[in-house]
PDB file of C-alpha atoms in Angstrom:
ATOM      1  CA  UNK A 239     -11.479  18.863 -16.241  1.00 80.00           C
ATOM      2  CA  UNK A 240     -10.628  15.395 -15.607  1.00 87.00           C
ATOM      3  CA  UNK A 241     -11.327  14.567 -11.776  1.00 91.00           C
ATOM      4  CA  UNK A 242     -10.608  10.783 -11.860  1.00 92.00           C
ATOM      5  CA  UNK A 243     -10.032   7.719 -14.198  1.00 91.00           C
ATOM      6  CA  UNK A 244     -10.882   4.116 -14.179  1.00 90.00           C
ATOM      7  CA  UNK A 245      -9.881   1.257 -16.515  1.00 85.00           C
ATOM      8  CA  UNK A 246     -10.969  -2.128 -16.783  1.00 82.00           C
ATOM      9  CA  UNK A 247      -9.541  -4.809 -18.173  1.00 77.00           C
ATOM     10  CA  UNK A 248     -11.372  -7.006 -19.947  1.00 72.00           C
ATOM     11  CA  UNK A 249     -10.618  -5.536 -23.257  1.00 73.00           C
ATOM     12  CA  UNK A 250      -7.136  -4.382 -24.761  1.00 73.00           C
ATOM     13  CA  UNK A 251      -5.413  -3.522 -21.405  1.00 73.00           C
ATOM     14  CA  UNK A 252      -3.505  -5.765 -18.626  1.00 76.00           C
ATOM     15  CA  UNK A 253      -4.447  -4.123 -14.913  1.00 77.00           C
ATOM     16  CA  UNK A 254      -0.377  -3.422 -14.181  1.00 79.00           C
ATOM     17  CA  UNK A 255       0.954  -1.951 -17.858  1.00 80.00           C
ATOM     18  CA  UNK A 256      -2.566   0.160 -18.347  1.00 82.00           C
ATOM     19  CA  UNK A 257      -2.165   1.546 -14.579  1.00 86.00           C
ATOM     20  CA  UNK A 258       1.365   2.240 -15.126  1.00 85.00           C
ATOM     21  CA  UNK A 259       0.860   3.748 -18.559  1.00 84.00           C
ATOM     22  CA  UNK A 260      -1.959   5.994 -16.992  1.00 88.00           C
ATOM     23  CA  UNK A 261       0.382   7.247 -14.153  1.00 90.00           C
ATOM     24  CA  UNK A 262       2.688   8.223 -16.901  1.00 89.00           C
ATOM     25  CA  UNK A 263       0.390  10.581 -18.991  1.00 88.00           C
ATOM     26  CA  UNK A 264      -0.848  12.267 -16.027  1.00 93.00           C
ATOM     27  CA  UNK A 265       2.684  12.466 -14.789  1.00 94.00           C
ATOM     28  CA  UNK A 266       3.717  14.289 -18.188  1.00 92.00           C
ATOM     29  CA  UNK A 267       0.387  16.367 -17.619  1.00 93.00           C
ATOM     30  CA  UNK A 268       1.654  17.634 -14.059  1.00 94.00           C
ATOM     31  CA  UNK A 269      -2.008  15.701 -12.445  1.00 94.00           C
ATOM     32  CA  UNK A 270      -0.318  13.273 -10.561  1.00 93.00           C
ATOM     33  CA  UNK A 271      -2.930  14.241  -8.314  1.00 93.00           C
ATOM     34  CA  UNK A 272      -5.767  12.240 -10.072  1.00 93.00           C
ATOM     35  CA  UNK A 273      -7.369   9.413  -8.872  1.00 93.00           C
ATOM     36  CA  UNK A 274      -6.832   5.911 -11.003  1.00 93.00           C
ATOM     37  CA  UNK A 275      -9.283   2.710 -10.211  1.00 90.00           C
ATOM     38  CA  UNK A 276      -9.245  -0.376 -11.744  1.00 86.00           C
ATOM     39  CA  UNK A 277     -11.659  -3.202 -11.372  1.00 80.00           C
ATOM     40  CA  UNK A 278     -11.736  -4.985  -7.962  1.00 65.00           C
ATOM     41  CA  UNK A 279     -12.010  -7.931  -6.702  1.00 61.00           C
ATOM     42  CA  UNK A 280     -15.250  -9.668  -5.703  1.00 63.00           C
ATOM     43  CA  UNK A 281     -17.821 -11.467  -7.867  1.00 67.00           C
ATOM     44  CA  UNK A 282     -21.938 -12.332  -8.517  1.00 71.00           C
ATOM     45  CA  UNK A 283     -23.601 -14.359  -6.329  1.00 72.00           C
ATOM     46  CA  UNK A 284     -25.747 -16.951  -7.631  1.00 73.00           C
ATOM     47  CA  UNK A 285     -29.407 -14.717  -6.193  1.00 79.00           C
ATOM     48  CA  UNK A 286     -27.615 -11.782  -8.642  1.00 74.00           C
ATOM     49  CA  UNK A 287     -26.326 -10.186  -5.501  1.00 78.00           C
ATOM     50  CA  UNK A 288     -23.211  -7.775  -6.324  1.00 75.00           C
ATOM     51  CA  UNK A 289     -20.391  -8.363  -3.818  1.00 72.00           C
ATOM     52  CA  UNK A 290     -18.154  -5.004  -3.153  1.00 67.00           C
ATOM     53  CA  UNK A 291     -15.611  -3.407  -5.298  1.00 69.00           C
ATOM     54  CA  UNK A 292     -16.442  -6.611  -8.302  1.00 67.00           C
ATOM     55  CA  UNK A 293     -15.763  -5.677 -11.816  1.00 64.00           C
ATOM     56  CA  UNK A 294     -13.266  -4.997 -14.741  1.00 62.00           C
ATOM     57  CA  UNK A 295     -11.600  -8.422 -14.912  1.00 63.00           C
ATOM     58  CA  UNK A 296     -14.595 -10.085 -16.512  1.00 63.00           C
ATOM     59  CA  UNK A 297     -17.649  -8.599 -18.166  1.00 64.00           C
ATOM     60  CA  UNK A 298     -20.654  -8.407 -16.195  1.00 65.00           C
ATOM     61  CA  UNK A 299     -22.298 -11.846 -17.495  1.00 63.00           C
ATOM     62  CA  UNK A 300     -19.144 -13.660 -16.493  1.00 61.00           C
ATOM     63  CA  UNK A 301     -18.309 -12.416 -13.189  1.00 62.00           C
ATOM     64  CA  UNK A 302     -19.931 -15.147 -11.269  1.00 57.00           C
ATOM     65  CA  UNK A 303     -18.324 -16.059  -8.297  1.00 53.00           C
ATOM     66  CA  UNK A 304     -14.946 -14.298  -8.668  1.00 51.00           C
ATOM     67  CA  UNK A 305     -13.546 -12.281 -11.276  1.00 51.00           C
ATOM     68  CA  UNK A 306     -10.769 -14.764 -12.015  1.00 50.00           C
ATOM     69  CA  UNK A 307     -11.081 -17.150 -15.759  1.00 53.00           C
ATOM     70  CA  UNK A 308     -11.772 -17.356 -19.051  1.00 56.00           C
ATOM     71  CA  UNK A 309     -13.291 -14.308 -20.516  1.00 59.00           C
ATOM     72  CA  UNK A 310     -15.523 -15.028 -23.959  1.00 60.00           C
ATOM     73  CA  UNK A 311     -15.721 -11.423 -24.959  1.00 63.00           C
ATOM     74  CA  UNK A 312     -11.500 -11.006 -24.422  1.00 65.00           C
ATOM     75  CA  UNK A 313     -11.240 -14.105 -26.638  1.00 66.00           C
ATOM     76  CA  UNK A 314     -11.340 -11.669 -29.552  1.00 66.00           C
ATOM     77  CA  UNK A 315      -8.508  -9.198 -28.549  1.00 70.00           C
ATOM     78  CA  UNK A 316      -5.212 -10.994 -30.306  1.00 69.00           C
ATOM     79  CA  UNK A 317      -2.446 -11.164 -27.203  1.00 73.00           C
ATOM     80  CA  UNK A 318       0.535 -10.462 -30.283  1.00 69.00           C
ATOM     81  CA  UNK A 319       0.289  -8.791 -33.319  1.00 69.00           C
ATOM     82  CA  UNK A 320      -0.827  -5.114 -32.251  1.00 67.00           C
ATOM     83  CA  UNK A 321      -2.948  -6.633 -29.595  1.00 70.00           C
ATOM     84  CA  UNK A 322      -2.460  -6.526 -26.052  1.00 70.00           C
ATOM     85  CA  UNK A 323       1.178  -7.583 -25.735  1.00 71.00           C
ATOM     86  CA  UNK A 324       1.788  -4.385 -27.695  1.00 70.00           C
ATOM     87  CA  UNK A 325      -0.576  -2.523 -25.600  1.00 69.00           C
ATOM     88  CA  UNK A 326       2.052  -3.695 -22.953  1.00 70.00           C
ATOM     89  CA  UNK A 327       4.740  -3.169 -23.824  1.00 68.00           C
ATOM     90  CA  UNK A 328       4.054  -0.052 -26.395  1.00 61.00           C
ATOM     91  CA  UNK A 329       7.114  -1.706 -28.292  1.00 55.00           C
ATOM     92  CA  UNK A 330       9.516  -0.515 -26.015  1.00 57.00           C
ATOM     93  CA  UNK A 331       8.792   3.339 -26.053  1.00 61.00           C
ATOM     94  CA  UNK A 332       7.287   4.203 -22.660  1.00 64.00           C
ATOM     95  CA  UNK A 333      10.618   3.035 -20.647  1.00 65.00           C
ATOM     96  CA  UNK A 334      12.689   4.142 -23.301  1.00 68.00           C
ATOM     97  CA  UNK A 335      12.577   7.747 -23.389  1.00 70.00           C
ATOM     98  CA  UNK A 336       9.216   9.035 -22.076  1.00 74.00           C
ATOM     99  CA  UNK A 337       9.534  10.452 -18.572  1.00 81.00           C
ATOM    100  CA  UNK A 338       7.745   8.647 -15.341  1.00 83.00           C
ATOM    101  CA  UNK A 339       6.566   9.450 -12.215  1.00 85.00           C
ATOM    102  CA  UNK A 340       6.755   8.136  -8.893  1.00 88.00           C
ATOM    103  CA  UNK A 341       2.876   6.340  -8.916  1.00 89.00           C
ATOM    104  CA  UNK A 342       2.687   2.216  -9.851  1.00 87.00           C
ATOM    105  CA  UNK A 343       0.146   0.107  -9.756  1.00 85.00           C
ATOM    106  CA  UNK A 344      -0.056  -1.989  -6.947  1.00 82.00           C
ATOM    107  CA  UNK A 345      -2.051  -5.140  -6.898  1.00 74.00           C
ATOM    108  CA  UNK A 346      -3.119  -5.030  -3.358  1.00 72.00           C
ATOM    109  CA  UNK A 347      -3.150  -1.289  -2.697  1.00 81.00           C
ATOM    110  CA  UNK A 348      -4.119   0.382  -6.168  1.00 85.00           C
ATOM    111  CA  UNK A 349      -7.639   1.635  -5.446  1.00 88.00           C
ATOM    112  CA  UNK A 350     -10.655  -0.176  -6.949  1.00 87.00           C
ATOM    113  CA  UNK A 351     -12.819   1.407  -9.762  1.00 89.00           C
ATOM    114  CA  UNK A 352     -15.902   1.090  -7.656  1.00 89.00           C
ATOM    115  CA  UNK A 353     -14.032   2.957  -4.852  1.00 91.00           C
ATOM    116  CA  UNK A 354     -12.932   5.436  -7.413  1.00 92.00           C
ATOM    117  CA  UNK A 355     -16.542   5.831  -9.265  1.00 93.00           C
ATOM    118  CA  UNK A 356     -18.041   6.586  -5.875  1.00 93.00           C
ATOM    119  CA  UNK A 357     -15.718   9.065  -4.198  1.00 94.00           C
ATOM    120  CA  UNK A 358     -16.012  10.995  -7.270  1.00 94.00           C
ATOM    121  CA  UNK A 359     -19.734  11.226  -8.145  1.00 95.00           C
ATOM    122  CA  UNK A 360     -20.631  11.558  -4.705  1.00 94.00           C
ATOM    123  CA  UNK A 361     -18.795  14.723  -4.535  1.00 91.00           C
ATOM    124  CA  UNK A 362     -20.090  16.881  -7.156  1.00 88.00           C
ATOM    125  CA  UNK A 363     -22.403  16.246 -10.571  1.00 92.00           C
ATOM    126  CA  UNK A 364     -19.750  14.815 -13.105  1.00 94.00           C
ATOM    127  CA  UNK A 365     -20.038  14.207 -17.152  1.00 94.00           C
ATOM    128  CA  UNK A 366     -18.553  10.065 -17.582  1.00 94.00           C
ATOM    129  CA  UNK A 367     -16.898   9.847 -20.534  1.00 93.00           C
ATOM    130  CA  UNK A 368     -16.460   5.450 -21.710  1.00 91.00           C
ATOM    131  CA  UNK A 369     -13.368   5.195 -24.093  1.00 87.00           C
ATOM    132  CA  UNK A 370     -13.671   0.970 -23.752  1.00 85.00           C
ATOM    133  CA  UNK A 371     -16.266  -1.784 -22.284  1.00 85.00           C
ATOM    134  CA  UNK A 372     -18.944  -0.020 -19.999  1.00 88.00           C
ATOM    135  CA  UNK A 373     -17.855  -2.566 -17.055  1.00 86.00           C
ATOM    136  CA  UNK A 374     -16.794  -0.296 -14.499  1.00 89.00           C
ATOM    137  CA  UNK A 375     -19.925   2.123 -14.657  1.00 91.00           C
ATOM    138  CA  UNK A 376     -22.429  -0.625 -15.210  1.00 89.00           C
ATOM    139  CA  UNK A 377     -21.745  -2.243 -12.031  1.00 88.00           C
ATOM    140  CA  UNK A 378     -21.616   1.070 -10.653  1.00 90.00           C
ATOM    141  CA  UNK A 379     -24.797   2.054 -11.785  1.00 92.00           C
ATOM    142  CA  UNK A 380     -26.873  -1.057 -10.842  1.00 89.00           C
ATOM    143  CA  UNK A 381     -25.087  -0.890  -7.118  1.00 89.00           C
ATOM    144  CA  UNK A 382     -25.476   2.533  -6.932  1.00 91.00           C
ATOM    145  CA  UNK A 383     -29.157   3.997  -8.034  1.00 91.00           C
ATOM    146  CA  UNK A 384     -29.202   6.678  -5.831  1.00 93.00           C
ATOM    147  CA  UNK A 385     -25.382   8.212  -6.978  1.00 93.00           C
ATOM    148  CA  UNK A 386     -27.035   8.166 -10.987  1.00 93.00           C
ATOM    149  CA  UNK A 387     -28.454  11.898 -10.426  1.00 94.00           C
ATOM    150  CA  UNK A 388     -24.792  12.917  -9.742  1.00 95.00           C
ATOM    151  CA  UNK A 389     -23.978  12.241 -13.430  1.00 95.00           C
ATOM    152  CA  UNK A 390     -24.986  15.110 -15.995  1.00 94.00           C
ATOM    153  CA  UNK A 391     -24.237  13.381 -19.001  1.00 93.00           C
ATOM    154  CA  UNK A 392     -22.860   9.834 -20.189  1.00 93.00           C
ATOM    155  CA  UNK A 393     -20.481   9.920 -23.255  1.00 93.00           C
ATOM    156  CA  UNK A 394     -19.436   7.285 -25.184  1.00 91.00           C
ATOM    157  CA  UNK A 395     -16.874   6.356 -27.838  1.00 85.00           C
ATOM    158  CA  UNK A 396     -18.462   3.656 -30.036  1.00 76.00           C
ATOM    159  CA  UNK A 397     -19.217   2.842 -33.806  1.00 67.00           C
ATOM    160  CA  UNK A 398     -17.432   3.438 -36.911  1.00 63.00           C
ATOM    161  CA  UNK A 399     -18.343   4.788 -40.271  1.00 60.00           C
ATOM    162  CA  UNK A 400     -17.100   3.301 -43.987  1.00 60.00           C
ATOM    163  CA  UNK A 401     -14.973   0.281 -42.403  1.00 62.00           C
ATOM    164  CA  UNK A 402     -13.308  -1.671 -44.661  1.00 63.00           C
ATOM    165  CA  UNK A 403     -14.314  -4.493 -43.534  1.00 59.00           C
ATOM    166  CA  UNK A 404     -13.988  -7.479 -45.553  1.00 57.00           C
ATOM    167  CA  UNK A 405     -17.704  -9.230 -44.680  1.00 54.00           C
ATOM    168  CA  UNK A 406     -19.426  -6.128 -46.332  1.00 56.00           C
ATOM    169  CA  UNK A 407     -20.897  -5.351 -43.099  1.00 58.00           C
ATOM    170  CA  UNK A 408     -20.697  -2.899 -40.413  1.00 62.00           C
ATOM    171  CA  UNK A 409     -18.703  -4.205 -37.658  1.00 61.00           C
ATOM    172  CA  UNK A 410     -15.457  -2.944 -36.364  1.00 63.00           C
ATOM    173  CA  UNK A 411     -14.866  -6.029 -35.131  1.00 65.00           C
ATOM    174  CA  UNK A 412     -11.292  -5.508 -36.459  1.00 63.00           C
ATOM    175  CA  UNK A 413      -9.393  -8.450 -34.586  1.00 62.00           C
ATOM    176  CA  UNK A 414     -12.358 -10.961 -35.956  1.00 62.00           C
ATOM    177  CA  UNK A 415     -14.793  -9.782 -38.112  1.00 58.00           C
ATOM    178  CA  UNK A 416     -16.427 -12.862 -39.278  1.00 63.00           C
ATOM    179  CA  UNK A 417     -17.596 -14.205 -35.644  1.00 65.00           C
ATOM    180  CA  UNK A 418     -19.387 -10.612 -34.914  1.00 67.00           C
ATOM    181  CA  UNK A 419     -20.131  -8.852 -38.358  1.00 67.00           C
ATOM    182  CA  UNK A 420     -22.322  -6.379 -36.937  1.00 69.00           C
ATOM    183  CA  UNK A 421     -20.133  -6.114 -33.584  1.00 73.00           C
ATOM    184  CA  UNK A 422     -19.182  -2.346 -32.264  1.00 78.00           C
ATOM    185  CA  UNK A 423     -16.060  -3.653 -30.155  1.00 79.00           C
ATOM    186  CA  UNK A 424     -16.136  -1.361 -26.863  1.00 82.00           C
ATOM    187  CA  UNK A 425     -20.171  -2.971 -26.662  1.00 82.00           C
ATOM    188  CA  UNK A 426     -18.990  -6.311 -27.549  1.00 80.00           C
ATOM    189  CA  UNK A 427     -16.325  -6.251 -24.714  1.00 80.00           C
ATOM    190  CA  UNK A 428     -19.468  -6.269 -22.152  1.00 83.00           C
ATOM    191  CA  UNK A 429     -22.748  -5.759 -23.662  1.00 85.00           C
ATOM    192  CA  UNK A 430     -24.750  -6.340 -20.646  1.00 86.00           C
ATOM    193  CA  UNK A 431     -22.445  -3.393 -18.782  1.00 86.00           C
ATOM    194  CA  UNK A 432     -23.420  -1.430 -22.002  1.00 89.00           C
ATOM    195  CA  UNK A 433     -27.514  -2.148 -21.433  1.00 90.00           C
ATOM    196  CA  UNK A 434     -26.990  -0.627 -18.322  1.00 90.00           C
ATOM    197  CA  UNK A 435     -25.433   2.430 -18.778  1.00 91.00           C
ATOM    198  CA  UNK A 436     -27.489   3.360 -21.900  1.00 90.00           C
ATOM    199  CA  UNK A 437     -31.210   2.208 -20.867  1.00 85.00           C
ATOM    200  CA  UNK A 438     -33.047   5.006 -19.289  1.00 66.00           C
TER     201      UNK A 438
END
């Protein structure tokens, strides 16, 4: 049973249009009583201390002081050309025909994923299920030790099998295969968040 959801966006999605298209599934799936985060603002002090609510805007490595700039890992998700304009937009479909709700995001109200990641674990043992970059839990994790026992299992979507993929490699590095040709993308998105979830 799904008891919350958080996205960050460092990857495919834009915080507004991912938000909006979340409130819209669970709206078709009568759940508009589900919880959505999405990475807050903050940053990564300079000792490696985690300010609250920081993360999804900007991998771990490049929060810094704010989670506001240039993003290396995003570089490789195209803006046009199936990439996140389309993820946007979903070429016109969602506002088209497909019924909404009531729920949009809301830049200054619209719960954090921190805030989201922590009412929900705290409450009862969960399973965490990573469809994207590990941001959100790997901050979660490293500012929240004590909250890890709440979490039964950890799964995550990741790798491919028989890509064609023209390097002869084993990336799915589909948007640039040559500048990552052993790349899995949702680890390449943050691979320090990744470290964290999956080290013991």
């Amino acid at each position: 049973m799904i008891q919350a959801i958080t996205l960050n966006t460092n990857s495919w999605t834009n915080a507004g249009h991912a938000i909006n298209h979340i409130y819209d599934i669970l709206y078709m799936m009568g759940r508009d009583d589900i919880d959505v985060g999405v990475g807050g603002e903050g940053g990564i002090l300079e000792n490696g201390t985690i300010l609250p609510d920081v993360g999804g805007y900007l991998p771990i490595i490049d929060q810094q002081n704010g989670t506001a700039g240039p993003c290396r890992y995003r570089q490789a998700i195209p803006v046009g050309g199936r990439g996140r304009l389309d993820v946007d937009t979903n070429f016109g479909l969602r506002r088209s025909f497909l019924p909404q709700g009531s729920r949009r995001y809301s830049p200054l109200r619209q719960p954090t994923a921190q805030q989201i990641l922590i009412k929900t674990i705290s409450e009862d043992p969960v399973s965490v299920l990573l469809a994207g970059a590990h941001t959100n839990l790997g901050i979660f994790l490293m500012t929240n030790p004590s909250l890890k026992r709440n979490i039964d299992h950890i799964y995550i979507m990741g790798g491919a099998v028989r890509l064609n993929n023209p390097t002869s490699h084993n990336s799915n590095m589909f948007t640039t295969y040559r500048s990552n040709p052993y790349g899995e993308f949702n680890i390449f998105s943050d691979p320090f968040a990744a470290y964290q979830v999956t080290k013991k």
